[in-house]
């Protein structure tokens, strides 16, 4: 199996603390950021940052729905890592200062992809689709931070 990787990032006019606080709030803010591809969103434990357990279904393609159960950790300041208990998917949110009053958020998603021709298509097309979804999440974050 080959690892599949998708990365989306955006810079905001907000402090790193404001941005991190928003993305770490799985109770109130995160549900507001999710586009139509997400369904059945539910915080099952915690709700703010590390220790949170959150469930959702992600409609990755017309035929592909991922049932996700993520556990959140914060291995270092400015970073949230969501590890899926139902698959090899790991989503890492990184918040970094980007100059005077600017903050960049990067979403890196990795998982073990299929092998063979199916794996080739997954590595080629899945990151693009996921980047479109995450770009919408980051656009909604921009609206939230205004």
Short mmCIF file of C-alpha atoms in Angstrom, two decimals:
data_model
loop_
_atom_site.label_atom_id
_atom_site.label_comp_id
_atom_site.label_asym_id
_atom_site.label_seq_id
_atom_site.Cartn_x
_atom_site.Cartn_y
_atom_site.Cartn_z
CA UNK A 1 0.00 0.00 0.00
CA UNK A 2 1.16 3.49 -0.82
CA UNK A 3 0.51 6.48 1.37
CA UNK A 4 -1.85 9.08 -0.07
CA UNK A 5 -1.35 12.72 0.94
CA UNK A 6 -3.47 15.84 0.50
CA UNK A 7 -2.56 19.34 1.69
CA UNK A 8 -4.64 22.50 1.78
CA UNK A 9 -3.67 25.79 3.39
CA UNK A 10 -4.89 29.35 3.76
CA UNK A 11 -3.70 32.53 5.46
CA UNK A 12 -5.98 34.63 7.67
CA UNK A 13 -5.93 38.11 9.20
CA UNK A 14 -6.15 36.81 12.77
CA UNK A 15 -3.78 35.81 15.54
CA UNK A 16 -2.61 32.20 15.84
CA UNK A 17 -4.43 32.01 19.18
CA UNK A 18 -7.75 33.07 17.62
CA UNK A 19 -7.40 30.59 14.79
CA UNK A 20 -6.33 27.70 17.01
CA UNK A 21 -9.16 28.37 19.44
CA UNK A 22 -11.65 28.21 16.55
CA UNK A 23 -10.39 24.96 15.02
CA UNK A 24 -10.02 23.28 18.42
CA UNK A 25 -13.69 23.94 19.25
CA UNK A 26 -15.38 20.75 18.07
CA UNK A 27 -18.61 21.59 19.92
CA UNK A 28 -19.56 24.93 18.39
CA UNK A 29 -17.21 26.12 15.65
CA UNK A 30 -16.30 22.93 13.77
CA UNK A 31 -19.90 22.00 12.89
CA UNK A 32 -20.28 25.46 11.31
CA UNK A 33 -17.23 24.87 9.10
CA UNK A 34 -18.38 21.60 7.55
CA UNK A 35 -19.71 21.61 3.98
CA UNK A 36 -22.41 19.29 2.61
CA UNK A 37 -20.00 16.36 2.19
CA UNK A 38 -20.09 15.86 5.97
CA UNK A 39 -23.01 14.22 7.76
CA UNK A 40 -23.85 12.67 11.12
CA UNK A 41 -21.38 14.94 12.95
CA UNK A 42 -21.28 14.12 16.65
CA UNK A 43 -18.88 14.93 19.48
CA UNK A 44 -18.68 11.77 21.57
CA UNK A 45 -16.16 12.90 24.21
CA UNK A 46 -14.51 16.16 25.17
CA UNK A 47 -15.20 18.85 22.65
CA UNK A 48 -12.28 21.24 22.95
CA UNK A 49 -8.88 20.20 21.58
CA UNK A 50 -6.93 17.16 22.76
CA UNK A 51 -8.98 14.30 24.15
CA UNK A 52 -11.95 15.02 21.91
CA UNK A 53 -13.55 12.11 20.11
CA UNK A 54 -15.69 13.08 17.14
CA UNK A 55 -17.66 11.10 14.57
CA UNK A 56 -18.76 12.05 11.07
CA UNK A 57 -19.44 10.55 7.69
CA UNK A 58 -17.57 12.03 4.75
CA UNK A 59 -19.04 11.71 1.25
CA UNK A 60 -15.69 11.62 -0.52
CA UNK A 61 -17.18 10.79 -3.92
CA UNK A 62 -20.62 10.00 -5.28
CA UNK A 63 -20.16 6.35 -4.28
CA UNK A 64 -17.60 6.55 -1.46
CA UNK A 65 -18.68 7.40 2.09
CA UNK A 66 -16.14 7.16 4.91
CA UNK A 67 -17.46 6.48 8.42
CA UNK A 68 -14.91 8.31 10.58
CA UNK A 69 -14.31 8.20 14.33
CA UNK A 70 -11.47 10.58 15.16
CA UNK A 71 -9.54 10.95 18.38
CA UNK A 72 -7.84 14.33 18.72
CA UNK A 73 -4.35 14.92 20.13
CA UNK A 74 -2.22 18.05 20.38
CA UNK A 75 1.39 16.85 20.16
CA UNK A 76 2.85 20.38 20.08
CA UNK A 77 1.59 23.97 20.30
CA UNK A 78 -0.44 25.02 17.27
CA UNK A 79 -1.07 21.47 16.09
CA UNK A 80 -4.14 19.25 16.27
CA UNK A 81 -3.93 15.66 15.04
CA UNK A 82 -7.12 13.75 14.28
CA UNK A 83 -6.56 9.98 14.06
CA UNK A 84 -9.36 7.86 12.63
CA UNK A 85 -10.16 4.70 14.57
CA UNK A 86 -11.94 3.24 11.51
CA UNK A 87 -9.13 3.61 8.97
CA UNK A 88 -5.52 4.71 8.50
CA UNK A 89 -6.57 8.34 7.93
CA UNK A 90 -4.77 11.03 9.93
CA UNK A 91 -5.64 14.72 9.60
CA UNK A 92 -3.10 17.22 10.94
CA UNK A 93 -4.06 20.86 11.43
CA UNK A 94 -1.07 23.18 11.80
CA UNK A 95 -1.47 26.83 12.82
CA UNK A 96 1.55 29.11 12.34
CA UNK A 97 2.17 32.85 12.54
CA UNK A 98 2.69 34.31 9.07
CA UNK A 99 3.74 37.88 9.79
CA UNK A 100 2.09 40.87 11.41
CA UNK A 101 -1.48 39.87 12.26
CA UNK A 102 -1.44 36.95 9.83
CA UNK A 103 -1.82 33.23 10.50
CA UNK A 104 -1.58 30.25 8.17
CA UNK A 105 -3.56 27.06 8.66
CA UNK A 106 -2.47 23.90 6.85
CA UNK A 107 -4.53 20.72 6.73
CA UNK A 108 -2.46 17.64 5.88
CA UNK A 109 -4.35 14.39 5.39
CA UNK A 110 -2.69 11.01 4.91
CA UNK A 111 -3.92 7.45 4.62
CA UNK A 112 -2.80 4.11 3.25
CA UNK A 113 -4.19 3.83 -0.26
CA UNK A 114 -5.10 0.83 -2.34
CA UNK A 115 -2.65 -1.03 -4.53
CA UNK A 116 -2.74 -1.68 -8.26
CA UNK A 117 -4.69 0.38 -10.76
CA UNK A 118 -7.25 1.37 -8.11
CA UNK A 119 -4.44 2.71 -5.97
CA UNK A 120 -3.08 4.70 -8.91
CA UNK A 121 -6.44 6.41 -9.41
CA UNK A 122 -6.83 6.97 -5.66
CA UNK A 123 -3.38 8.62 -5.38
CA UNK A 124 -4.12 10.71 -8.49
CA UNK A 125 -7.66 11.91 -7.84
CA UNK A 126 -8.53 11.53 -4.13
CA UNK A 127 -6.17 14.30 -2.94
CA UNK A 128 -7.71 16.76 -5.42
CA UNK A 129 -11.22 15.96 -4.23
CA UNK A 130 -10.25 16.16 -0.58
CA UNK A 131 -8.44 19.45 -1.18
CA UNK A 132 -11.64 20.91 -2.66
CA UNK A 133 -13.57 19.84 0.46
CA UNK A 134 -10.91 21.18 2.84
CA UNK A 135 -10.66 24.42 0.87
CA UNK A 136 -14.36 24.93 1.56
CA UNK A 137 -13.76 24.23 5.26
CA UNK A 138 -10.99 26.85 5.30
CA UNK A 139 -13.20 29.35 3.46
CA UNK A 140 -15.87 28.88 6.13
CA UNK A 141 -13.18 29.37 8.78
CA UNK A 142 -12.35 32.72 7.14
CA UNK A 143 -16.02 33.73 7.45
CA UNK A 144 -16.04 32.67 11.11
CA UNK A 145 -12.91 34.70 11.90
CA UNK A 146 -14.31 37.97 10.45
#
